[in-house]
mmCIF file of C-alpha atoms in Angstrom:
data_model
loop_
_atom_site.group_PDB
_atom_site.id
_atom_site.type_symbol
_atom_site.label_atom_id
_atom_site.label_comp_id
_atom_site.label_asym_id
_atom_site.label_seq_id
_atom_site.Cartn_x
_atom_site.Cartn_y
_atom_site.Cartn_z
ATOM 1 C CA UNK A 827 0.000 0.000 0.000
ATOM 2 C CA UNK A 828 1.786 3.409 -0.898
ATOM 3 C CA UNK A 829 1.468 6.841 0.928
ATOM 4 C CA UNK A 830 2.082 9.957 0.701
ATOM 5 C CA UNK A 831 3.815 12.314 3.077
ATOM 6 C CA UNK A 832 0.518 13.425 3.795
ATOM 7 C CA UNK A 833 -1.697 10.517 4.181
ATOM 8 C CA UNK A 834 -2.827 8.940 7.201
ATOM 9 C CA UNK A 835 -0.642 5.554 8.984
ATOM 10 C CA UNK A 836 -1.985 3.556 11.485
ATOM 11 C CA UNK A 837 0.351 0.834 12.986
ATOM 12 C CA UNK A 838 0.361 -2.722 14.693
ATOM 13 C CA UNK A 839 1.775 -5.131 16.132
ATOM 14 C CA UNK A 840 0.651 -8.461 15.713
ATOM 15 C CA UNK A 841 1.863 -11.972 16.369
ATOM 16 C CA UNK A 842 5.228 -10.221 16.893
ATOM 17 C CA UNK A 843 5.479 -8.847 13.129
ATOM 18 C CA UNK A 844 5.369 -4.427 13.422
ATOM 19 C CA UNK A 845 2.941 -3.979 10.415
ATOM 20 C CA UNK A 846 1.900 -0.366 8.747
ATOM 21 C CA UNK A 847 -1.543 0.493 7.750
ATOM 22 C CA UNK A 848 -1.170 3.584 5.022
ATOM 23 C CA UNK A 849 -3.026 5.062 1.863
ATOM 24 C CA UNK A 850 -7.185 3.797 1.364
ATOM 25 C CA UNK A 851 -6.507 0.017 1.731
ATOM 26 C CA UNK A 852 -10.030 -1.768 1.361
ATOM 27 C CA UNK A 853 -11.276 -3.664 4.475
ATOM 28 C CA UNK A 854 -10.409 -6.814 2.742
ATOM 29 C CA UNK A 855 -6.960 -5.445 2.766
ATOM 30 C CA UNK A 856 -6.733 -4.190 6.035
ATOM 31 C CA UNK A 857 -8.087 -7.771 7.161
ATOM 32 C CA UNK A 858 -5.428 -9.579 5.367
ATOM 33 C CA UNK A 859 -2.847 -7.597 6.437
ATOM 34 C CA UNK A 860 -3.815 -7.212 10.312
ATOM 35 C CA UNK A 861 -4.694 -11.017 10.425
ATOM 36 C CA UNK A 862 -1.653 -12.292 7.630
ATOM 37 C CA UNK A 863 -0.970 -15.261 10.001
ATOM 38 C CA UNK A 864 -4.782 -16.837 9.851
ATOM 39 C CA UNK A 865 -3.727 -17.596 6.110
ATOM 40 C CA UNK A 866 -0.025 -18.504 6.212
ATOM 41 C CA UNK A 867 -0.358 -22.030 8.474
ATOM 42 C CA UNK A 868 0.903 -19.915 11.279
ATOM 43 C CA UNK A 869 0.138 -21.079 14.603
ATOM 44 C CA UNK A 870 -1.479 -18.290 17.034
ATOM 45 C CA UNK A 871 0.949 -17.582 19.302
ATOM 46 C CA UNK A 872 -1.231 -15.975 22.181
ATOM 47 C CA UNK A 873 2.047 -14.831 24.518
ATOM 48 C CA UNK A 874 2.009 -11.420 23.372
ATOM 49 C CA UNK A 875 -1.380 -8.461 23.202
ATOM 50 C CA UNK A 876 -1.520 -7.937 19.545
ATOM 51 C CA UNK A 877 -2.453 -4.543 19.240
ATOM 52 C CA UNK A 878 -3.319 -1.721 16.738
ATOM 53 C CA UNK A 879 -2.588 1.873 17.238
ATOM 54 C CA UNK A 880 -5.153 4.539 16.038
ATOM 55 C CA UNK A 881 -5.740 8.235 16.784
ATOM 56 C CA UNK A 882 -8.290 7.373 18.852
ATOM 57 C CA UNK A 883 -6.072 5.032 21.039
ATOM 58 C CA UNK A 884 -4.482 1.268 21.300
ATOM 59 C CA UNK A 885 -7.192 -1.883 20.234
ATOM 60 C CA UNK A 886 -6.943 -5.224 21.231
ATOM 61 C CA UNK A 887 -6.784 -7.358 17.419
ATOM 62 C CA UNK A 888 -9.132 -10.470 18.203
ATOM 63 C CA UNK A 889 -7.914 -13.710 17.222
ATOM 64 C CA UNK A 890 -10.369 -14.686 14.731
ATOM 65 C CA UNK A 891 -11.023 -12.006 11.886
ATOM 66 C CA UNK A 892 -15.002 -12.643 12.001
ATOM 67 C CA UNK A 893 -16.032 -11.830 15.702
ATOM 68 C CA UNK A 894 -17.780 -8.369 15.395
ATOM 69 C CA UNK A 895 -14.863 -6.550 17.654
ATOM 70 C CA UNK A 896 -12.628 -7.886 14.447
ATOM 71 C CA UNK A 897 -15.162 -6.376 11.831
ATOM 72 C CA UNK A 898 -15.662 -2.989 14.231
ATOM 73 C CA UNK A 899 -11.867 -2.674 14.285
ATOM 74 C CA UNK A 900 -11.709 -2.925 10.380
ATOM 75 C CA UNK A 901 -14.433 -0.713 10.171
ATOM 76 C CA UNK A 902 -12.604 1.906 12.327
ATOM 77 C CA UNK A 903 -9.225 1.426 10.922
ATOM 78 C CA UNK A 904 -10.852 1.952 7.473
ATOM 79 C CA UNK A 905 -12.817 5.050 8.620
ATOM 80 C CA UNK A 906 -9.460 6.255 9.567
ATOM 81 C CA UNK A 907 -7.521 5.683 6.625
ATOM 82 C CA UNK A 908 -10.122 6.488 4.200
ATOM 83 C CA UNK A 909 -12.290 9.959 5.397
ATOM 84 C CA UNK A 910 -15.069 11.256 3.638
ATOM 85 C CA UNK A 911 -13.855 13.321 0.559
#
C-alpha cells in the first residue's frame, strides 16, 4: 500500500510482526494484512497483546477475523484511513 507524506498511517503489532496500515486500503486489505498469520499455516501464538494503534487510542486485534470486535476494528481502521472526501 503506498502513501504519501501526507496521508494517514496507522500501525500494529501483531503476532510479533510491526505492520503499517497507510493510503485507502479496502477492508479486505486491512483484514489480510492485520490477520496475515490466519492464512499462512501460522500457529497463534497468544504470549504477546496484539495490538493496533489509532488516533483514537491502542485496540486489542481479536484472534479470529469474524467476531464483530474484528469487523468494528476494520471498520474503524478503514474510517481512519479512508475519510469522507
Amino acid at each position: 500500500m503506498a502513501a504519501d507524506a501526507n496521508s494517514a498511517r496507522i500501525t500494529g503489532k501483531v503476532q510479533g510482526r510491526d505492520i503499517v496500515l497507510s493510503g485507502r486500503p479496502s477492508k479486505d486489505e486491512i483484514r489480510d494484512t492485520v490477520w496475515w498469520w490466519q492464512g499462512d499455516g501460522h500457529e497463534y501464538d497468544d504470549s504477546c497483546t496484539d495490538v493496533i494503534a489509532t488516533l483514537g487510542g491502542y485496540y486489542q486485534v481479536p484472534r479470529d477475523s469474524r467476531t464483530p470486535e474484528a469487523v468494528d476494528l476494520v471498520n474503524l481502521v478503514h474510517t481512519e484511513l479512508s475519510p469522507a472526501d
